[in-house]
CSV table of C-alpha atoms and ligand atoms in Angstrom, one decimal:
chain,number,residue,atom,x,y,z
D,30,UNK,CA,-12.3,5.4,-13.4
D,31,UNK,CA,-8.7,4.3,-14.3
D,32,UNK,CA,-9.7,0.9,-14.9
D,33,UNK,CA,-11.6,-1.9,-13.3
D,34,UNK,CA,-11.2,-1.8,-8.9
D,35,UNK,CA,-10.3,-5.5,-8.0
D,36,UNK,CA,-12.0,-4.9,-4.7
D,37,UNK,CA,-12.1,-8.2,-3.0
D,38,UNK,CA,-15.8,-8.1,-2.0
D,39,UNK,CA,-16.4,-11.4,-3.1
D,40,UNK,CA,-13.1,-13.0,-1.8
D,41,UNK,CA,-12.3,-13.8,1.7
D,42,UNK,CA,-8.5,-12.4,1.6
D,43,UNK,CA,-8.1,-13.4,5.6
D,44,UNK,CA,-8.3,-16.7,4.8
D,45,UNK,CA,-5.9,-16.3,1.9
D,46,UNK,CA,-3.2,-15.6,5.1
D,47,UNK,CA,-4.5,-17.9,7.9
D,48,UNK,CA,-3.0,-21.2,8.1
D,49,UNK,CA,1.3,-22.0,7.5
D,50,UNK,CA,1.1,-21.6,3.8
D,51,UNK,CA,2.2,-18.2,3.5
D,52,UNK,CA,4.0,-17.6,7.1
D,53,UNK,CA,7.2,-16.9,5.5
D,54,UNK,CA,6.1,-13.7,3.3
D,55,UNK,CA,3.9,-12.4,5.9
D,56,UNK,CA,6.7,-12.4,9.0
D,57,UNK,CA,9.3,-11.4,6.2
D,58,UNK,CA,7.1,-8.4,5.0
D,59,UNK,CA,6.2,-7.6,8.8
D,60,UNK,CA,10.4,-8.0,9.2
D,61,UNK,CA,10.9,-5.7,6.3
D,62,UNK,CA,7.8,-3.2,7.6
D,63,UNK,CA,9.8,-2.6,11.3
D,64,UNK,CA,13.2,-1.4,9.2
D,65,UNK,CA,11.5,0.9,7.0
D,66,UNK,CA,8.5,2.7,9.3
D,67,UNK,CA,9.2,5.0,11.5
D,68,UNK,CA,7.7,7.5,13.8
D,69,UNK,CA,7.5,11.2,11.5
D,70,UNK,CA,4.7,13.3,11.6
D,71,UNK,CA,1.2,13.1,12.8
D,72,UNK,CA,-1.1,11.6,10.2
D,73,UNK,CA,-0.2,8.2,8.9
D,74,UNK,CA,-2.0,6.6,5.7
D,75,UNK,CA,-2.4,2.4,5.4
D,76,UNK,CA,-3.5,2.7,1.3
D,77,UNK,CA,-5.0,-0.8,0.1
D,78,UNK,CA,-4.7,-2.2,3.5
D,79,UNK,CA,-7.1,-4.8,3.4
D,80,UNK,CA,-8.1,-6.3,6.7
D,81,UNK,CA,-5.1,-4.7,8.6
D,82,UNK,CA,-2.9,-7.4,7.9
D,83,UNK,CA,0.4,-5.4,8.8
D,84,UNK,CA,-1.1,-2.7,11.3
D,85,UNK,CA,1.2,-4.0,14.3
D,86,UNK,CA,4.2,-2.1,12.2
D,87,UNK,CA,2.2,1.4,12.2
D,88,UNK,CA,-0.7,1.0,15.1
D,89,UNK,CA,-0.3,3.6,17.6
D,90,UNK,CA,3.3,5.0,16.7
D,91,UNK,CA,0.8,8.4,15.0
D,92,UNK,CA,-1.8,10.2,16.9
D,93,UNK,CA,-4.1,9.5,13.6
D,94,UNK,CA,-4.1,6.8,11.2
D,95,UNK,CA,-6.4,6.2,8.1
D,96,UNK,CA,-6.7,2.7,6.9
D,97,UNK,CA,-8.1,3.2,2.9
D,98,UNK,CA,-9.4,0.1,1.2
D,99,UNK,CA,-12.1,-0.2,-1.3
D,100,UNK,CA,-13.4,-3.0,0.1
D,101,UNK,CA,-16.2,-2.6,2.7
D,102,UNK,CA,-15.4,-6.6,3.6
D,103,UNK,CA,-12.2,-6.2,4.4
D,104,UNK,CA,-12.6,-2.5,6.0
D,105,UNK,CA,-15.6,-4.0,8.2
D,106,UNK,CA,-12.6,-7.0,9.5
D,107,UNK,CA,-10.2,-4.7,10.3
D,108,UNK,CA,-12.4,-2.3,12.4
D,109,UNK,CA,-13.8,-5.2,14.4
D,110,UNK,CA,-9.7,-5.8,15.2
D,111,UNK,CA,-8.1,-2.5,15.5
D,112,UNK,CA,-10.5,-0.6,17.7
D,113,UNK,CA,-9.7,-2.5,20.0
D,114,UNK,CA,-5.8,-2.3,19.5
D,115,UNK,CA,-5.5,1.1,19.0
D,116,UNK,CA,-4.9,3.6,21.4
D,117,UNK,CA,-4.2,6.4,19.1
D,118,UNK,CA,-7.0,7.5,16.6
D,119,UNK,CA,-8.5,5.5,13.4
D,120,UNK,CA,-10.2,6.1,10.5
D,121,UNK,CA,-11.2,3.5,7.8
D,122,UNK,CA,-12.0,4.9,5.0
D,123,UNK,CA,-13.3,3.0,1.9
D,124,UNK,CA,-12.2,4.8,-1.5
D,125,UNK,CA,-11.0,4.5,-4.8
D,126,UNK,CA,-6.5,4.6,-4.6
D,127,UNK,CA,-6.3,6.8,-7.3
D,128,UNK,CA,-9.2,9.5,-6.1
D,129,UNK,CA,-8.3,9.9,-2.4
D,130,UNK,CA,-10.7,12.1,0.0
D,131,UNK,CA,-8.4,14.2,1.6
D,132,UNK,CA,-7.0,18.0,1.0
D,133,UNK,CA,-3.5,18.2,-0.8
D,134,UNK,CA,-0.8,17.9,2.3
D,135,UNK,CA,-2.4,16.0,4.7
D,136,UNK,CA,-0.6,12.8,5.8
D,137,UNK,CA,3.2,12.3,6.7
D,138,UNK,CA,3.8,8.5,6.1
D,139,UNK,CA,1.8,6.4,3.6
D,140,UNK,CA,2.4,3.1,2.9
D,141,UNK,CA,1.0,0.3,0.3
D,142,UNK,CA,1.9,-3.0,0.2
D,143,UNK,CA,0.5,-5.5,-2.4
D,144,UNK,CA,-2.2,-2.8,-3.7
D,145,UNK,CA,-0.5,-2.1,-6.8
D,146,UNK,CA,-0.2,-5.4,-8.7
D,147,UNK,CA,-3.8,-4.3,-9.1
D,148,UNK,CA,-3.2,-0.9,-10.7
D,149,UNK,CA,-3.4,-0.6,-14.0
D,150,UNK,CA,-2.1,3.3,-13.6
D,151,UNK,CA,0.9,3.2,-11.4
D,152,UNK,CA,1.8,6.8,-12.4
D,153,UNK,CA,-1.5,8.4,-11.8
D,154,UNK,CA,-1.5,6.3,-8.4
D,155,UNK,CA,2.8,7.7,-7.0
D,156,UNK,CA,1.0,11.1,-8.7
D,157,UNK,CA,-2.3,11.0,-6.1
D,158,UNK,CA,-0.2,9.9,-3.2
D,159,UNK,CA,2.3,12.4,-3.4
D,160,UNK,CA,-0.5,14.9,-3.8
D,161,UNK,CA,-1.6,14.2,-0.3
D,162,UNK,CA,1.4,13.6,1.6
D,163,UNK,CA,3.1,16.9,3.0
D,164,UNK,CA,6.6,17.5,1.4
D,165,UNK,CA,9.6,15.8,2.6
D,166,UNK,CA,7.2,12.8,4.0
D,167,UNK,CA,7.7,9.2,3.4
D,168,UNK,CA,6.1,6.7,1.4
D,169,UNK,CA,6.6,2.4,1.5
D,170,UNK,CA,5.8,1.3,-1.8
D,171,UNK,CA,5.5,-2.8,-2.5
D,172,UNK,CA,5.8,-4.0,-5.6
D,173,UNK,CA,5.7,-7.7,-7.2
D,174,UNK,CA,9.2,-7.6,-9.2
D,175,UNK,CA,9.1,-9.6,-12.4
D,176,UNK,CA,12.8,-9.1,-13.1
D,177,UNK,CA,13.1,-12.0,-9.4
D,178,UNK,CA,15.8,-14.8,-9.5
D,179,UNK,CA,13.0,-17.7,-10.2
D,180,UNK,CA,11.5,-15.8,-13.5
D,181,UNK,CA,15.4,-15.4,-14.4
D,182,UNK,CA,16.4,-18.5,-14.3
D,183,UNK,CA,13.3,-20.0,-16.4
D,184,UNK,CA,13.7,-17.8,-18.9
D,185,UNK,CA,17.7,-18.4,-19.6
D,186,UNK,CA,16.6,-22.0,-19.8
D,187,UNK,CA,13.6,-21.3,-21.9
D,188,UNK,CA,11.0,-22.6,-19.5
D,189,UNK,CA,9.4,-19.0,-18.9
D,190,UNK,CA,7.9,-17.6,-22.0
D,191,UNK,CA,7.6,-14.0,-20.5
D,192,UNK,CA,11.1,-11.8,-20.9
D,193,UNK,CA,11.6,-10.8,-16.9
D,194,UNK,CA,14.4,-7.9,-18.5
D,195,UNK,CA,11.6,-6.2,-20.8
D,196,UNK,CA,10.8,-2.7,-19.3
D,197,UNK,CA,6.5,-2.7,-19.0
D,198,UNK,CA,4.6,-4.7,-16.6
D,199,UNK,CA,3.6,-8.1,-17.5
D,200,UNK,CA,0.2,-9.2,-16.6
D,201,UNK,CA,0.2,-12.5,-14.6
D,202,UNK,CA,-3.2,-14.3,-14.3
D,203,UNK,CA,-6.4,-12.3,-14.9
D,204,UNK,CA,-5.7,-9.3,-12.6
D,205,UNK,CA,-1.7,-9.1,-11.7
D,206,UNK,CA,0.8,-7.0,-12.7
D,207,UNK,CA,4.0,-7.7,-11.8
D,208,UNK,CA,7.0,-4.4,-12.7
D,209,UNK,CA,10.6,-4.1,-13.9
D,210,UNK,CA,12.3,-2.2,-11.2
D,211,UNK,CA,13.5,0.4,-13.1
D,212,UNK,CA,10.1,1.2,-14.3
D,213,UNK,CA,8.4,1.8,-10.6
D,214,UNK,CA,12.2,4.5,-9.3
D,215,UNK,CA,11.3,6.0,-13.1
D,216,UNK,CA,7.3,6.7,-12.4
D,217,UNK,CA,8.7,7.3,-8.5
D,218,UNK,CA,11.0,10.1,-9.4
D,219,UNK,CA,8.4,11.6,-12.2
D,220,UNK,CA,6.0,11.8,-8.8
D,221,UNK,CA,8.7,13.4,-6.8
D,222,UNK,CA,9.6,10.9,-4.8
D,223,UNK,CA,13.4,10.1,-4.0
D,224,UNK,CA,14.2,6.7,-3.5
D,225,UNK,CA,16.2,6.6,-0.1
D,226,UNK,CA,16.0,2.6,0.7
D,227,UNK,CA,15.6,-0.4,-1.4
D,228,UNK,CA,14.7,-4.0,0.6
D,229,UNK,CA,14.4,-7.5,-1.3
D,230,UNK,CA,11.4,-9.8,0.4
D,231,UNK,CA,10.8,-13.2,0.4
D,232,UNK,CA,13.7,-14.3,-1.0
D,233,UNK,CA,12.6,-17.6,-0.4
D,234,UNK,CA,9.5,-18.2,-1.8
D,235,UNK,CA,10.2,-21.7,-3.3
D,236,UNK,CA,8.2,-24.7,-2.3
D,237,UNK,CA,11.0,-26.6,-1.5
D,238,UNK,CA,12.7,-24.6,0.2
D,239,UNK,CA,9.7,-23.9,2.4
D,240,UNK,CA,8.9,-27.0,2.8
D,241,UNK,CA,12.2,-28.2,5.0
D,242,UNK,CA,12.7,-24.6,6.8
D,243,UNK,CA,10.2,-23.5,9.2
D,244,UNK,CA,8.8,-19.9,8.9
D,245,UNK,CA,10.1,-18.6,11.7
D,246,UNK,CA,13.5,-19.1,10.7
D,247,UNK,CA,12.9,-18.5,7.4
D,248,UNK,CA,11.7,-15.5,7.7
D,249,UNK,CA,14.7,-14.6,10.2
D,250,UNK,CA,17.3,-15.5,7.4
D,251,UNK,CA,15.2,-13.4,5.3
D,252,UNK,CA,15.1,-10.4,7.3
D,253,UNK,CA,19.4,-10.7,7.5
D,254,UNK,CA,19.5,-11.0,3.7
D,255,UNK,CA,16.8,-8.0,2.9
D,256,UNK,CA,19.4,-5.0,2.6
D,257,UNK,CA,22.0,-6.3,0.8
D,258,UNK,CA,19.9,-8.2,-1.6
D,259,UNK,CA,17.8,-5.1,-1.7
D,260,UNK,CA,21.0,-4.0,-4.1
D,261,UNK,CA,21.0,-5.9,-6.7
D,262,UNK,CA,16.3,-6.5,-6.8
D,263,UNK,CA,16.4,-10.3,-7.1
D,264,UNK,CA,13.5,-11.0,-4.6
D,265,UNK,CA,10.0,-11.5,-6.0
D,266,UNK,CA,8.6,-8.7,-3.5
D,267,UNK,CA,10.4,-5.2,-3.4
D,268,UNK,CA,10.0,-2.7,-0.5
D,269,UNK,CA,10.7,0.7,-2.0
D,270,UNK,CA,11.5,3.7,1.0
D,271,UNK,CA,11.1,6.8,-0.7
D,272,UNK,CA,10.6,10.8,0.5
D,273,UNK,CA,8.6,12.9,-1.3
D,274,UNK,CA,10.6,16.2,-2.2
D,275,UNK,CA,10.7,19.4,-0.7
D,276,UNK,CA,8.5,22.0,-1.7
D,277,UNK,CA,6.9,25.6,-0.4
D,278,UNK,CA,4.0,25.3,0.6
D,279,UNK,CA,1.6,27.5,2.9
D,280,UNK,CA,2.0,26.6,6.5
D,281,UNK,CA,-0.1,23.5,7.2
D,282,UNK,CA,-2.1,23.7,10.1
D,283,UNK,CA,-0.8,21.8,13.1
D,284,UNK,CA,-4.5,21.3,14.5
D,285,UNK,CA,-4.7,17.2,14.5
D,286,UNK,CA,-8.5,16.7,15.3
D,287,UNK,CA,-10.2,16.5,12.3
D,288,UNK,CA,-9.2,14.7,8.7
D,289,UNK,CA,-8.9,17.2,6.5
D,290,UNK,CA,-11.7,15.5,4.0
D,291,UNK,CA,-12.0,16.4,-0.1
D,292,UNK,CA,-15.1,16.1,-1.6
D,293,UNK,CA,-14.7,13.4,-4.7
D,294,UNK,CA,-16.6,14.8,-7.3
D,295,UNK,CA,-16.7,18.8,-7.0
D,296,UNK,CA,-13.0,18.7,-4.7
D,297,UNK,CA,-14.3,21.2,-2.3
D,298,UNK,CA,-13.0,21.0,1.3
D,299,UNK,CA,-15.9,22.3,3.1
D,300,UNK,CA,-17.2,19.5,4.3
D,301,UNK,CA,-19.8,18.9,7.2
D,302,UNK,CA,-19.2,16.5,9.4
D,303,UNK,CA,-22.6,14.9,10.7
D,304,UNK,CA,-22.8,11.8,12.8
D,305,UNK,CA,-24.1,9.4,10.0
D,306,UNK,CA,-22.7,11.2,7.2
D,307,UNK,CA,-20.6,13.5,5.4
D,308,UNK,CA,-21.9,15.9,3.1
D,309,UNK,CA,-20.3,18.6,0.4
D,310,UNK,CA,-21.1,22.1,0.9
D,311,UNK,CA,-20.5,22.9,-1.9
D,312,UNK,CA,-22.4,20.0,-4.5
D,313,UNK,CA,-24.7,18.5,-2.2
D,314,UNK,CA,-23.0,14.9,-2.6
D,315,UNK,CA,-23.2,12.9,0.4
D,316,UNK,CA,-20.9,10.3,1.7
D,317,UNK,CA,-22.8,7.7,4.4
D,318,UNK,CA,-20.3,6.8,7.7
D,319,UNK,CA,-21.4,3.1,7.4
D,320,UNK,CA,-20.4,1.0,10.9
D,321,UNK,CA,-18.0,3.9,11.4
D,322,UNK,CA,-16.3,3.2,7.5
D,323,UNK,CA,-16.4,6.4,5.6
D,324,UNK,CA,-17.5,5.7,2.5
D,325,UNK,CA,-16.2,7.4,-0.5
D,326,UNK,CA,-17.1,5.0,-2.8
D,327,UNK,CA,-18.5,6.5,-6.3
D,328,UNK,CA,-22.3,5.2,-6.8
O,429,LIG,C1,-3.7,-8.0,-2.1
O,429,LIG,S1,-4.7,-7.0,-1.0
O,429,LIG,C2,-3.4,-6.3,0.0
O,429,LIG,C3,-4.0,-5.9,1.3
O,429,LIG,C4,-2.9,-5.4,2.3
O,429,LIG,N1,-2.1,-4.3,1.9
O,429,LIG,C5,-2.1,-6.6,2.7
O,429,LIG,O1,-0.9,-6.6,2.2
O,429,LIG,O2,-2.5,-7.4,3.4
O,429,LIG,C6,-5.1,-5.7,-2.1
O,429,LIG,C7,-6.2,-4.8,-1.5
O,429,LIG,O3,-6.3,-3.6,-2.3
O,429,LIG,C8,-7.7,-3.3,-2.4
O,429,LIG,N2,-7.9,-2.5,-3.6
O,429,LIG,C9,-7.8,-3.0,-4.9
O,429,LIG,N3,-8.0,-2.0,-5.8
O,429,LIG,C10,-8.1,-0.8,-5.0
O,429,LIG,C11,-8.3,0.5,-5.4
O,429,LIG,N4,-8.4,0.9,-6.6
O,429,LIG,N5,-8.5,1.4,-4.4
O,429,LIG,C12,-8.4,1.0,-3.1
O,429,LIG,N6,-8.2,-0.3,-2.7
O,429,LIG,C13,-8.1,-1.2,-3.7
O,429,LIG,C14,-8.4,-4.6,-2.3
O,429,LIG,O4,-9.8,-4.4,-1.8
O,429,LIG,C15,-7.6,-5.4,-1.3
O,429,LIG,O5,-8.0,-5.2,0.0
């Protein structure tokens, strides 16, 4: 394991969004979301996607959608909401990020918003992702930015004690990581990704300024100023579009029906499909379908 899951078992992340406290970031990442998904290819890939905070950018523009979390909580949460919203198929699955269930080449847009401040691997994380998304596909990656205009400012008047400008991550709290721009294109590129769009979010994420400017229109100033702030990475969230290169591959089947699953722990594909389970041909090892959440969960 590549270092300890933060898996939010024991933490009730909904309630972290309900309320007017955090309005702003969530319509100016929803904002942000609606410029940068679109509708390519058949299999679509929510990694680290909690309860299904942003699904109403993504829900029902693929015929299949997975929705990977580690966290049986929030999985359970966002089943109870999207089956009912969802018109096209939808899988949650609950895994490990960095060990995905699924055959090389299998989804055509992934996206992960706020998953890796808790990655202590970013590169084998871009590496596992590109692994499953079919060449030319599309990835949105999040990322907190420590090099923001707030962690700038303190620091040229000596109030922050962290350098924003130095290159690694800097570890905020007990379990944040927050990354130097250049860092994430570098580890995006040495994954094959090509960064095509760059968006700044939540621009502003200051109390006070929050505190005389509703969200709504907030968040509408926010969405104007995105792009072209997006230029120059001052915002404390970055939304990274990126495309995974071409490559030759054998034609991928074109047959949508079935999720093309990976065993964890011997990485065989034959995988029976029963109604309460999943089991490896090939080792034996079982993987229970808990409350319709696939669990791929190491024991
Ligand atoms: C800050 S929340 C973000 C959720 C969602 N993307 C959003 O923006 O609302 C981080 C999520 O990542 C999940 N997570 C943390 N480490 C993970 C890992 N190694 N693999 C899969 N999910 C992980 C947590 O369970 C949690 O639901």
């Amino acid at each position: 394991m590549l270092g300890e899951i933060v898996d939010y078992e024991d933490y009730d992340y909904r309630e972290f969004w309900s309320g007017k406290k955090r309005s702003y970031e969530h319509l100016s990442e929803i904002y942000a979301l609606k410029k940068l998904v679109s509708k390519k290819g058949k299999r679509f890939i929510d990694i680290g996607g909690g309860y299904g905070r942003l699904s109403s950018t993504y829900i029902n523009l693929f015929p299949q959608t997975v929705l990977l979390d580690y966290s049986l909580k929030n999985l359970s949460v966002a089943k109870k909401e999207l089956s009912k919203r969802s018109k096209s198929k939808i899988f949650f699955v609950a895994s490990d990020a960095y060990d995905m269930p699924f055959k090389n080449f299998t989804f055509d847009f992934a996206i992960s918003i706020r998953l890796i401040h808790h990655l202590t691997q970013p590169q084998n994380f871009f590496d596992e992702i590109s692994r499953i998304l079919t060449p030319q596909s599309f990835f949105i990656l999040e990322y907190a930015n420590k090099r923001n205009l707030k962690r700038m400012g303190k620091f040229l008047i000596r109030k922050g004690t962290e350098n924003p400008f130095f290159y690694e991550p800097s570890m905020i709290g007990k379990n944040i990581y927050n990354f130097h721009p250049k860092f994430i294109s570098d580890k995006l590129k040495l994954a094959e990704f090509k960064i095509l769009k760059i968006l700044s979010v939540s621009n502003f994420r200051l109390n006070f300024i929050k505190n005389i400017i509703n969200p709504e229109i907030l968040s509408k100033i926010d969405n104007i100023v995105q792009l072209p702030l997006g230029l120059i990475k001052t915002g404390p969230s970055i939304f990274v579009l990126s495309q995974k290169r071409d490559e030759k591959i054998e034609k991928i089947s074109s047959a949508i029906e079935k999720i093309p699953w990976k065993c964890i722990y011997c990485k065989s594909d034959i995988i029976d499909e029963k109604e309460d389970e999943l089991i490896c041909n090939q080792c034996g090892a079982k993987f229970p379908i808990i409350g319709g959440i696939y669990d791929f969960r190491k024991k």
